[in-house]
Each structure stands twice: as C-alpha cells, then as structure tokens.
Amino acid sequence: MSELDELYQSLILDHNRAPRNFRELPTSSGHAEGRNPLCGDTFNVWVQVKDGVVTDVSFLGQGCAISKASASMMTTIIKGKTVSEVRGLFDRFHQMVTGRAPTAEDEKKEARNALGCLSAFAGVSAFPIRVKCATLAWHALMKAVETAADGMPADARS
Ligand code: ZN
C-alpha cells in the first residue's frame, strides 16, 4: 500500500470512529433520509441554507465505515459552500467513485484539488457494491438541499 493510500485509509477510519457534525440541527431548512438496504446503512441529513449558502449541515444514523466516514467528511467539506458549489462537488465525487473521473492530466489535477480529502474514497470505484455506501449521505444531502432551495427565489437556485 502506498503512503497516500495509508493516509486515506486512516482518514476514513478516523471519521468512522469520531464522526463530525454527528447530531441533529436545532433548526434546519432541509432534511432527508438515505437508505442503502444492500448494506443496512441508514442516515438522516439536515441542512441549513441561507441566501444560497449551506451555513450548517449535520447527520445521524448508522452504517458501515465507508458510509459513515463519507457522510462525516461530506459535512466538514460543504459547510460554507454555495448550493451550486455543493452540486458541483457531488458531481465530481460521484464521477470519482463510479470510476468516471476525468483522465486528462490537467482535469484530473483540477478534480483532485476540488475534492480534497474526499479523494480518500477514490478506491471505492473498484468495489461497485460500495459505491452506494459512499454516495448515500450525498444523495440524502442533495434531497435536503433541494427541499431547502424550494423556499428560495428562483434566481438564487442556479
Ligand atoms: Zn455500507
């Protein structure tokens, strides 16, 4: 295993052991539940969206190490980002774990920079059954964000 792989693995183990933002938000503008019956992962995600920016996000639930670490890391990364930035990140993350990441060197580099520590889940693409684990919280997040965005004027949704 390379040094980077080891770093990524310890990052996943750490987030699984001590998940960040593992609570329910006292007030939230969007909420959604995600289930992965294949693995038994179930998570609830709450978001607070203000003026098109995710000001707070949290999750609760249980699941395998991949699903929990992915949810935890997601909450640390999207806080403070705009809804459209979050959508862009989800697209990149989804491409990475489904093995559809860009192959051109400059695009690869750009994707890595954008994803940051989320790159820890790149190895998931070799295990199709794990893809649902890694993306579960993200799907719930996008649902929660859409709920929150419904309350916003149309011009703030792009
Ligand atoms: Zn799982």
XYZ file of C-alpha atoms and ligand atoms in Angstrom:
159
model
C 0.000 0.000 0.000
C 1.317 3.476 -0.872
C 1.788 6.190 1.733
C -1.150 8.101 0.261
C -3.396 5.023 0.461
C -2.437 4.595 4.102
C -3.175 8.235 4.794
C -6.553 7.940 3.099
C -7.387 4.756 4.971
C -6.551 6.261 8.345
C -8.651 9.315 7.418
C -11.649 7.058 6.728
C -11.124 5.099 9.953
C -10.825 8.328 11.928
C -14.070 9.790 10.538
C -15.812 6.477 11.153
C -14.649 6.344 14.756
C -15.301 10.008 15.528
C -17.867 11.283 13.002
C -18.027 15.096 12.671
C -21.311 17.027 12.882
C -22.980 13.858 14.186
C -26.128 15.441 15.609
C -29.481 16.850 14.586
C -29.574 20.563 13.755
C -31.793 22.543 16.178
C -33.257 24.397 13.184
C -32.896 23.290 9.599
C -34.279 24.342 6.249
C -33.933 20.907 4.682
C -33.854 17.281 5.811
C -33.734 13.911 4.067
C -33.188 10.267 4.883
C -30.986 7.935 2.881
C -31.143 4.147 2.991
C -28.938 1.510 1.453
C -30.721 -1.811 2.054
C -27.832 -3.740 0.438
C -25.572 -2.821 3.315
C -28.008 -1.708 6.021
C -26.807 1.903 6.012
C -29.379 4.451 7.160
C -28.590 8.127 7.612
C -30.512 11.339 8.140
C -29.029 14.576 6.853
C -30.034 18.090 7.917
C -29.023 21.326 6.223
C -29.424 24.973 6.962
C -29.339 27.028 3.766
C -29.257 30.807 3.904
C -29.037 33.068 0.827
C -27.921 30.129 -1.303
C -25.136 29.103 1.113
C -25.041 25.959 3.238
C -24.402 27.542 6.629
C -24.736 24.331 8.624
C -25.087 20.627 7.981
C -25.296 17.550 10.171
C -26.120 13.859 10.060
C -27.145 10.963 12.281
C -27.612 7.281 11.693
C -25.710 4.071 11.341
C -23.910 2.173 8.674
C -20.624 0.702 7.566
C -17.317 2.538 7.896
C -17.405 3.772 4.301
C -20.897 5.242 4.544
C -20.309 6.877 7.916
C -16.885 8.291 7.067
C -18.201 9.579 3.744
C -21.118 11.334 5.480
C -18.825 12.812 8.115
C -16.250 14.097 5.629
C -19.015 15.492 3.440
C -20.350 17.633 6.307
C -16.913 19.108 7.017
C -16.337 19.994 3.371
C -19.632 21.515 2.251
C -20.190 23.873 5.181
C -19.899 27.443 3.890
C -20.233 26.437 0.235
C -22.948 27.695 -2.088
C -25.666 25.305 -3.238
C -24.220 25.283 -6.762
C -20.722 24.540 -5.415
C -22.191 21.641 -3.453
C -23.885 20.302 -6.590
C -20.568 20.554 -8.464
C -18.730 18.702 -5.694
C -21.332 15.943 -5.653
C -20.962 15.525 -9.427
C -17.184 15.212 -9.126
C -17.441 12.868 -6.152
C -19.991 10.707 -7.940
C -17.812 10.545 -11.043
C -14.807 9.545 -8.947
C -16.451 6.704 -7.018
C -18.182 5.330 -10.109
C -14.860 5.290 -11.974
C -15.843 8.041 -14.418
C -13.262 10.550 -13.227
C -11.561 12.642 -15.929
C -8.488 11.052 -17.499
C -6.734 14.148 -18.906
C -3.890 15.146 -16.554
C -4.982 18.756 -16.016
C -8.613 17.778 -15.431
C -7.512 15.035 -13.056
C -5.490 17.543 -11.079
C -8.381 20.009 -11.013
C -10.757 17.301 -9.747
C -8.284 16.253 -7.041
C -7.878 19.843 -5.874
C -11.638 20.361 -5.757
C -12.311 17.126 -3.887
C -9.521 17.464 -1.322
C -9.730 14.739 1.318
C -12.814 13.291 -0.416
C -10.249 11.722 -2.758
C -9.855 9.159 0.031
C -12.872 7.395 -1.496
C -11.410 7.016 -4.989
C -10.616 3.357 -4.253
C -14.336 2.654 -3.876
C -14.687 2.627 -7.672
C -13.043 -0.829 -7.662
C -15.897 -2.146 -5.468
C -19.247 -1.395 -7.151
C -21.207 -2.664 -4.148
C -19.520 0.025 -2.019
C -20.457 2.896 -4.320
C -23.907 3.145 -2.743
C -22.280 3.273 0.707
C -20.014 6.154 -0.313
C -22.764 8.176 -2.027
C -25.662 7.502 0.365
C -25.238 10.623 2.503
C -24.595 12.717 -0.607
C -27.888 11.650 -2.186
C -29.695 12.491 1.063
C -27.837 15.791 1.213
C -28.890 16.755 -2.314
C -32.504 15.933 -1.454
C -32.272 18.036 1.716
C -30.687 20.914 -0.219
C -33.439 20.778 -2.854
C -36.047 20.962 -0.080
C -34.262 23.951 1.376
C -33.815 25.562 -2.039
C -37.556 25.286 -2.756
C -38.027 28.076 -0.277
C -35.678 30.369 -2.169
C -36.401 32.725 -5.083
C -35.846 31.106 -8.486
C -32.831 33.272 -9.359
C -30.939 32.015 -6.299
C -31.279 28.368 -7.290
C -28.809 28.119 -10.145
Zn -22.347 0.414 3.584
